[in-house]
Short mmCIF file of C-alpha atoms in Angstrom, two decimals:
data_model
loop_
_atom_site.label_atom_id
_atom_site.label_comp_id
_atom_site.label_asym_id
_atom_site.label_seq_id
_atom_site.Cartn_x
_atom_site.Cartn_y
_atom_site.Cartn_z
CA MET A 1 95.89 78.68 117.78
CA LYS A 2 99.24 77.64 116.39
CA PHE A 3 100.99 80.78 115.14
CA GLY A 4 104.21 80.73 113.16
CA VAL A 5 106.85 83.44 112.61
CA LEU A 6 108.54 82.71 109.29
CA LYS A 7 112.08 83.70 108.40
CA ASP A 8 111.87 86.06 105.44
CA ILE A 9 113.77 84.63 102.49
CA LYS A 10 113.55 87.48 99.99
CA ASP A 11 117.01 88.60 98.84
CA GLY A 12 118.31 91.35 101.10
CA GLU A 13 115.44 91.07 103.60
CA SER A 14 116.49 91.18 107.26
CA ARG A 15 113.31 92.21 109.08
CA VAL A 16 111.15 89.93 111.23
CA VAL A 17 107.40 90.25 111.72
CA ALA A 18 107.42 89.54 115.47
CA THR A 19 110.07 90.08 118.12
CA PRO A 20 110.30 88.20 121.45
CA ALA A 21 108.07 90.89 122.98
CA GLU A 22 105.16 90.00 120.68
CA VAL A 23 105.80 86.28 121.13
CA SER A 24 105.50 86.75 124.90
CA GLU A 25 102.18 88.58 124.52
CA LEU A 26 100.67 85.93 122.25
CA LYS A 27 101.93 83.17 124.51
CA LYS A 28 100.16 84.81 127.47
CA ASP A 29 96.93 84.58 125.49
CA GLY A 30 97.30 80.80 125.44
CA HIS A 31 98.53 80.26 121.87
CA GLU A 32 101.32 78.00 120.66
CA ILE A 33 104.04 80.08 119.02
CA TYR A 34 106.59 78.71 116.58
CA VAL A 35 109.56 80.70 115.29
CA ALA A 36 111.84 79.61 112.46
CA SER A 37 115.49 79.48 113.47
CA HIS A 38 117.34 82.74 112.77
CA ALA A 39 114.08 84.48 111.80
CA GLY A 40 115.12 87.53 113.82
CA TYR A 41 118.88 87.11 113.85
CA GLU A 42 119.76 89.91 111.42
CA ALA A 43 117.39 92.27 113.26
CA GLY A 44 119.21 91.57 116.53
CA PHE A 45 117.06 88.80 118.05
CA ASP A 46 118.56 85.39 118.76
CA ASP A 47 116.73 82.07 118.89
CA ALA A 48 117.40 81.97 122.63
CA ASP A 49 115.48 85.24 123.05
CA TYR A 50 112.44 83.74 121.37
CA ALA A 51 112.69 80.50 123.31
CA LYS A 52 112.85 82.44 126.57
CA ALA A 53 109.66 84.26 125.52
CA GLY A 54 107.92 80.90 125.11
CA ALA A 55 108.34 80.03 121.44
CA VAL A 56 109.15 76.67 119.94
CA ILE A 57 112.15 77.10 117.61
CA THR A 58 111.93 75.17 114.34
CA GLN A 59 114.91 74.48 112.14
CA THR A 60 113.12 75.33 108.88
CA ASN A 61 110.31 77.43 107.47
CA GLU A 62 108.78 74.24 106.11
CA GLU A 63 108.04 73.10 109.66
CA ILE A 64 106.19 76.37 110.27
CA TRP A 65 104.10 75.98 107.11
CA ASN A 66 103.28 72.36 107.98
CA THR A 67 102.45 72.96 111.64
CA CYS A 68 100.77 76.34 112.03
CA ASP A 69 97.19 77.50 111.43
CA PHE A 70 98.34 81.11 111.06
CA VAL A 71 101.70 82.15 109.59
CA ALA A 72 103.22 85.61 109.20
CA LYS A 73 106.24 87.24 107.61
CA VAL A 74 107.20 90.70 106.37
CA LYS A 75 107.54 90.46 102.58
CA GLU A 76 105.72 88.68 99.78
CA ILE A 77 105.27 84.94 99.50
CA GLU A 78 108.11 83.65 97.33
CA PRO A 79 107.42 81.19 94.47
CA CYS A 80 109.27 78.43 96.33
CA GLU A 81 106.72 78.78 99.15
CA TYR A 82 103.60 78.40 97.01
CA GLU A 83 103.46 74.64 97.39
CA LEU A 84 103.87 74.89 101.17
CA MET A 85 100.58 76.75 101.67
CA ARG A 86 97.66 74.68 102.95
CA GLU A 87 93.93 75.09 102.37
CA GLY A 88 92.31 77.26 105.04
CA GLN A 89 95.65 78.47 106.41
CA LEU A 90 95.78 82.10 107.53
CA ILE A 91 98.64 84.18 106.06
CA TYR A 92 99.64 87.75 106.93
CA CYS A 93 102.38 89.49 104.93
CA CYS A 94 103.00 92.29 102.44
CA ILE A 95 101.44 90.64 99.39
CA HIS A 96 101.13 93.66 97.06
CA PRO A 97 98.55 91.59 95.17
CA ALA A 98 97.64 94.00 92.36
CA ALA A 99 101.24 93.93 91.16
CA HIS A 100 101.82 90.18 91.62
CA ARG A 101 99.44 88.14 89.50
CA GLU A 102 101.25 84.81 89.93
CA GLU A 103 101.23 85.20 93.70
CA VAL A 104 97.48 85.82 93.62
CA ASP A 105 97.05 82.75 91.39
CA ALA A 106 98.80 80.66 94.04
CA LEU A 107 96.73 82.11 96.90
CA LEU A 108 93.51 81.31 95.09
CA GLU A 109 94.63 77.87 93.95
CA LYS A 110 95.68 76.88 97.47
CA LYS A 111 92.43 78.25 98.97
CA VAL A 112 94.21 80.03 101.82
CA ILE A 113 92.99 83.02 103.80
CA ALA A 114 95.44 85.81 102.98
CA ILE A 115 95.69 89.31 104.42
CA THR A 116 97.87 91.90 102.70
CA ALA A 117 99.66 93.72 105.48
CA GLU A 118 100.33 96.98 103.66
CA ASP A 119 96.61 97.84 103.54
CA SER A 120 95.91 97.05 107.20
CA HIS A 121 97.47 100.01 109.02
CA ARG A 122 95.06 102.57 110.43
CA PHE A 123 97.83 105.03 111.26
CA GLY A 124 100.22 104.10 108.47
CA SER A 125 102.86 101.39 108.49
CA PRO A 126 106.12 101.86 110.40
CA ASN A 127 107.69 100.43 107.25
CA CYS A 128 106.65 103.63 105.47
CA GLU A 129 108.36 105.82 108.04
CA ALA A 130 111.45 103.62 107.87
CA ALA A 131 111.49 103.73 104.07
CA GLY A 132 111.26 107.52 104.03
CA LYS A 133 113.98 108.08 106.61
CA ALA A 134 116.40 105.43 105.37
CA GLY A 135 115.65 106.29 101.72
CA ALA A 136 116.58 109.92 102.24
CA PHE A 137 119.75 108.91 104.04
CA MET A 138 120.72 106.44 101.30
CA GLY A 139 120.03 109.10 98.65
CA LEU A 140 122.62 111.33 100.27
CA TRP A 141 125.02 108.37 100.36
CA SER A 142 124.37 107.74 96.65
CA MET A 143 125.39 111.31 95.91
CA MET A 144 128.89 110.76 97.28
CA THR A 145 131.83 110.86 94.89
CA MET A 146 132.75 107.17 95.24
CA ASN A 147 129.27 106.38 93.90
CA HIS A 148 129.89 108.71 90.92
CA GLY A 149 127.52 111.25 92.38
CA CYS A 150 128.10 114.99 92.35
CA GLY A 151 129.80 114.83 95.75
CA LYS A 152 127.68 117.43 97.53
CA PHE A 153 127.11 117.30 101.28
CA ALA A 154 123.60 117.75 102.64
CA SER A 155 124.16 120.96 104.61
CA GLY A 156 127.03 122.22 102.47
CA LEU A 157 130.32 123.58 103.77
CA ALA A 158 131.61 127.07 104.37
CA GLY A 159 131.60 128.59 100.91
CA ALA A 160 129.81 125.60 99.32
CA PRO A 161 125.97 125.45 99.21
CA GLY A 162 123.97 122.49 100.50
CA VAL A 163 121.98 119.95 98.56
CA SER A 164 118.78 121.02 96.80
CA THR A 165 116.11 118.31 97.18
CA VAL A 166 112.56 117.78 95.93
CA VAL A 167 110.33 115.33 97.78
CA CYS A 168 107.28 114.20 95.79
CA GLY A 169 104.44 113.27 98.10
CA CYS A 170 103.95 114.26 101.73
CA GLY A 171 102.26 111.21 103.14
CA ILE A 172 103.97 109.16 105.84
CA VAL A 173 106.91 108.26 103.57
CA GLY A 174 107.39 111.81 102.35
CA LYS A 175 107.14 113.34 105.82
CA ALA A 176 109.78 110.93 107.08
CA ALA A 177 112.12 111.80 104.19
CA ILE A 178 111.58 115.52 104.77
CA GLU A 179 112.45 115.15 108.46
CA VAL A 180 115.82 113.54 107.70
CA LEU A 181 116.74 115.91 104.87
CA TYR A 182 115.73 119.02 106.82
CA ASN A 183 117.55 117.96 109.98
CA MET A 184 120.69 117.24 107.95
CA GLY A 185 120.59 120.75 106.56
CA ALA A 186 119.45 120.16 102.99
CA ASN A 187 117.28 122.66 101.13
CA VAL A 188 113.91 120.92 100.82
CA THR A 189 110.95 121.47 98.51
CA VAL A 190 107.95 119.18 98.84
CA ALA A 191 105.49 118.63 95.97
CA ASP A 192 101.98 117.26 96.45
CA ILE A 193 98.48 117.71 95.04
CA ASP A 194 96.94 118.27 98.49
CA ILE A 195 97.08 121.96 99.43
CA GLY A 196 96.07 121.13 103.00
CA ALA A 197 98.96 118.69 103.40
CA LEU A 198 101.38 121.26 101.97
CA ARG A 199 100.10 123.92 104.36
CA ALA A 200 100.60 121.55 107.29
CA ILE A 201 104.21 120.87 106.23
CA SER A 202 104.91 124.57 105.87
CA GLU A 203 103.53 125.25 109.34
CA GLN A 204 105.42 122.31 110.89
CA TYR A 205 108.75 123.63 109.62
CA HIS A 206 107.91 127.32 110.16
CA GLY A 207 108.11 128.11 106.45
CA LYS A 208 111.64 126.72 106.10
CA VAL A 209 110.48 123.89 103.79
CA ASN A 210 109.27 125.09 100.40
CA THR A 211 106.03 123.70 98.99
CA MET A 212 104.56 123.45 95.51
CA ILE A 213 101.69 121.76 93.72
CA SER A 214 102.88 118.56 92.06
CA ASN A 215 102.32 118.60 88.30
CA ARG A 216 104.35 118.02 85.16
CA PHE A 217 104.92 121.77 84.57
CA ASN A 218 106.29 122.49 88.05
CA LEU A 219 108.49 119.41 88.19
CA THR A 220 109.89 120.10 84.72
CA LYS A 221 110.83 123.58 85.89
CA MET A 222 112.42 122.38 89.16
CA LEU A 223 114.43 119.35 88.12
CA PRO A 224 117.33 121.07 86.26
CA ASP A 225 118.28 122.76 89.55
CA THR A 226 117.57 119.76 91.78
CA ASP A 227 120.37 117.65 93.24
CA MET A 228 118.10 114.91 94.59
CA LEU A 229 114.55 113.87 93.76
CA VAL A 230 112.84 111.61 96.30
CA ASN A 231 109.71 109.89 94.99
CA CYS A 232 107.20 108.96 97.71
CA VAL A 233 104.11 108.86 95.48
CA ARG A 234 102.03 105.70 95.24
CA TRP A 235 101.51 105.73 91.49
CA PRO A 236 98.30 104.29 89.93
CA LYS A 237 99.16 101.05 88.15
CA ASN A 238 96.93 101.99 85.22
CA ALA A 239 98.28 105.55 84.77
CA ARG A 240 98.69 106.59 81.14
CA GLU A 241 101.95 108.52 81.48
CA PRO A 242 104.80 108.78 83.98
CA MET A 243 105.08 111.52 86.57
CA VAL A 244 108.72 112.02 85.55
CA SER A 245 109.64 111.29 81.93
CA ARG A 246 113.06 110.27 80.64
CA LYS A 247 113.44 113.74 79.14
CA MET A 248 112.83 115.27 82.58
CA VAL A 249 115.43 112.96 84.12
CA ALA A 250 117.93 113.95 81.41
CA SER A 251 117.42 117.61 82.34
CA MET A 252 118.93 116.98 85.78
CA ARG A 253 122.61 117.70 86.34
CA ARG A 254 125.17 114.93 85.95
CA GLY A 255 125.73 113.20 89.29
CA SER A 256 122.38 114.19 90.75
CA VAL A 257 120.26 111.48 92.38
CA ILE A 258 116.79 109.98 92.13
CA VAL A 259 115.56 107.92 95.07
CA ASP A 260 112.40 106.02 94.14
CA ILE A 261 111.04 104.84 97.47
CA SER A 262 107.61 103.97 96.12
CA ASN A 263 109.04 101.54 93.54
CA ASP A 264 105.97 101.71 91.27
CA TYR A 265 106.73 100.99 87.65
CA GLY A 266 105.36 103.76 85.43
CA CYS A 267 105.96 106.68 87.79
CA ILE A 268 109.55 107.51 86.85
CA GLU A 269 110.29 106.41 83.31
CA THR A 270 113.93 105.50 84.02
CA PHE A 271 113.09 103.36 87.06
CA HIS A 272 113.95 99.74 87.53
CA GLU A 273 114.06 97.85 90.81
CA THR A 274 117.38 97.29 92.60
CA THR A 275 118.59 95.39 95.66
CA HIS A 276 120.74 96.12 98.69
CA GLU A 277 123.53 94.11 97.07
CA ASN A 278 123.48 96.28 93.93
CA PRO A 279 121.51 99.38 94.95
CA ILE A 280 122.34 102.03 92.35
CA TYR A 281 122.56 102.48 88.59
CA THR A 282 122.96 105.44 86.25
CA GLU A 283 120.51 106.57 83.57
CA GLU A 284 120.86 109.85 81.66
CA GLY A 285 123.81 110.75 83.90
CA VAL A 286 121.61 110.54 87.02
CA ILE A 287 122.27 108.11 89.89
CA HIS A 288 119.17 106.04 90.70
CA TYR A 289 118.66 104.39 94.11
CA CYS A 290 115.65 102.07 93.71
CA VAL A 291 115.95 99.36 96.36
CA ASN A 292 112.56 97.73 96.83
CA ASN A 293 112.85 96.93 100.55
CA ILE A 294 114.65 99.96 101.94
CA PRO A 295 113.44 99.42 105.55
CA SER A 296 115.50 96.23 105.70
CA ALA A 297 118.61 98.44 105.84
CA ILE A 298 117.56 99.38 109.39
CA ALA A 299 116.08 96.00 110.28
CA GLY A 300 116.50 96.36 114.03
CA SER A 301 114.50 99.55 114.44
CA THR A 302 111.98 98.67 111.75
CA SER A 303 111.25 95.21 113.18
CA VAL A 304 110.61 96.59 116.66
CA ALA A 305 108.24 99.27 115.37
CA TYR A 306 106.49 97.08 112.81
CA ALA A 307 105.99 94.10 115.11
CA ALA A 308 104.40 96.35 117.75
CA ALA A 309 102.06 97.80 115.12
CA VAL A 310 100.79 94.45 113.81
CA LEU A 311 100.46 92.69 117.17
CA PRO A 312 96.89 94.01 117.72
CA HIS A 313 95.88 92.41 114.39
CA PHE A 314 97.32 89.08 115.44
CA LYS A 315 95.67 89.23 118.88
CA ALA A 316 92.30 90.18 117.42
CA ILE A 317 92.28 87.37 114.86
CA MET A 318 93.62 84.73 117.25
CA ASN A 319 91.51 85.70 120.29
CA LYS A 320 88.25 86.79 118.66
CA GLY A 321 88.19 84.89 115.37
CA LEU A 322 88.56 86.23 111.84
CA GLU A 323 84.97 87.38 111.38
CA THR A 324 84.81 89.46 114.55
CA ALA A 325 88.30 90.86 114.04
CA LEU A 326 87.43 92.05 110.53
CA ALA A 327 84.05 93.42 111.57
CA GLU A 328 85.64 95.49 114.33
CA ASN A 329 88.54 96.79 112.23
CA GLY A 330 87.77 98.19 108.80
CA PHE A 331 91.45 98.53 107.90
CA LEU A 332 92.02 94.85 108.58
CA ARG A 333 88.83 93.97 106.68
CA ARG A 334 89.85 95.88 103.55
CA SER A 335 93.16 93.98 103.62
CA LEU A 336 91.58 90.55 103.18
CA THR A 337 92.94 89.52 99.78
CA ALA A 338 91.94 85.90 99.30
CA TYR A 339 89.45 83.70 101.12
CA LYS A 340 89.35 79.97 100.42
CA GLY A 341 89.67 80.31 96.66
CA TYR A 342 87.91 83.66 96.21
CA LEU A 343 89.55 87.02 95.51
CA THR A 344 88.45 89.63 98.07
CA HIS A 345 90.66 92.60 97.09
CA GLU A 346 89.06 95.31 94.97
CA GLU A 347 92.21 96.92 93.57
CA THR A 348 93.50 93.54 92.39
CA SER A 349 90.17 92.85 90.70
CA GLY A 350 90.27 96.18 88.89
CA ILE A 351 93.92 95.98 87.82
CA GLN A 352 93.96 92.29 86.88
CA ASN A 353 90.40 92.08 85.53
CA ARG A 354 89.40 89.29 87.90
CA PRO A 355 86.06 88.79 89.65
CA TRP A 356 85.99 89.52 93.36
CA VAL A 357 83.68 89.53 96.37
CA GLN A 358 83.62 92.01 99.24
CA PRO A 359 85.14 90.61 102.48
CA GLU A 360 82.00 91.36 104.50
CA VAL A 361 79.90 89.43 102.00
CA ILE A 362 81.96 86.26 101.86
CA LEU A 363 82.32 86.29 105.66
CA ASN A 364 78.58 86.95 106.03
CA ILE A 365 79.11 89.84 108.42
CA GLN A 366 77.49 92.56 106.31
CA ASP A 367 74.59 92.81 108.77
CA ARG A 368 76.87 93.52 111.72
CA GLN A 369 77.95 96.99 112.79
CA LEU A 370 81.13 97.33 110.73
CA ASP A 371 84.02 99.61 111.56
CA PRO A 372 84.48 101.89 108.51
CA ALA A 373 87.70 102.41 106.59
CA PRO A 374 88.56 104.36 103.44
CA LYS A 375 89.31 102.55 100.19
CA THR A 376 92.97 101.67 99.73
CA THR A 377 93.26 103.19 96.22
CA VAL A 378 91.12 104.94 93.61
CA THR A 379 90.76 101.69 91.62
CA ARG A 380 87.19 100.40 91.62
CA SER A 381 85.69 97.16 90.34
CA GLU A 382 82.15 95.91 89.82
CA ASN A 383 83.41 92.62 88.42
CA TYR A 384 81.79 90.41 91.07
CA TYR A 385 81.53 86.63 91.28
CA GLU A 386 78.10 85.75 89.95
CA GLU A 387 77.21 83.53 92.93
CA PHE A 388 77.48 86.54 95.26
CA MET A 389 75.39 88.89 93.15
CA LYS A 390 71.82 89.50 94.25
#
């Protein structure tokens, strides 16, 4: 198979989906590997490194799109790339389809086979760990005086107390943020709705991280005394009210910080997306750090970890074929988003009110022994294409 590593072109994006190590592995399997020039440069990998691993270096992304059966990148497909997609072409990247209607329109119109990377990780994405760790670090940076923050240091100084932080959510992102904040000496409270997860955090840190049930009452009580709020909650796109209202934000002290790692509109009422070039803004006297691709700030480490995590997906698809790969891996199967003009992603169907078909049905593998996987979100849809209803 001809596999192409695209250079990510999203503003501020420096990661690469495959390093020379992964290229070498795929080359050993007998595939032709193409890498766009400078695809890994900002993550620390030169074109010569890829060429030595066996890749053909192309001067442009367009050559990758035109040549390869299977293309991959880190972030979403940009509007300028829509016309480059070809019918039947396999695409793997972080599509975030439920939130990007126009991108889904393009995938369906071009009749490609698209897999949304963020739903495919059995053990959680390394991008999540990177976002949590780097997000916590950048929140502390945002608090510095030159950023108009309150100027507190994480662990405090002799005679001056440390930073008081609240981390909402203790999934992979939240755990990563907690690790950085705790190790830097901040006072940490974690809020979640899962008592078991909270108990595990308390045990891991020997009771030195405070825990509380996440609800509007508790957060309202905590925020006036909180120096930094770190949001790691994946917020339902059809939620009726925010987790943190503008009034709650206004209750925080001037110069305190909100880091919204999840970047879901509707969760924090004062949120709007920012970039690495212009990462912070102030609302209600509170500094907001809301960069939408935080892991790109540590592109070297993130690329190495992420590429290693997705390599088994690439090998399975390229060596066994799509049907077998998806039958044997439920997490990869649930990530199939579009298949030759048909939507195959339940959350997107439910949020965007589109018909869909289950991946196992359209691939005709429902009679095989299928590896199970949990649903990606609580969103459900019974809006099926009529031709697939029995």
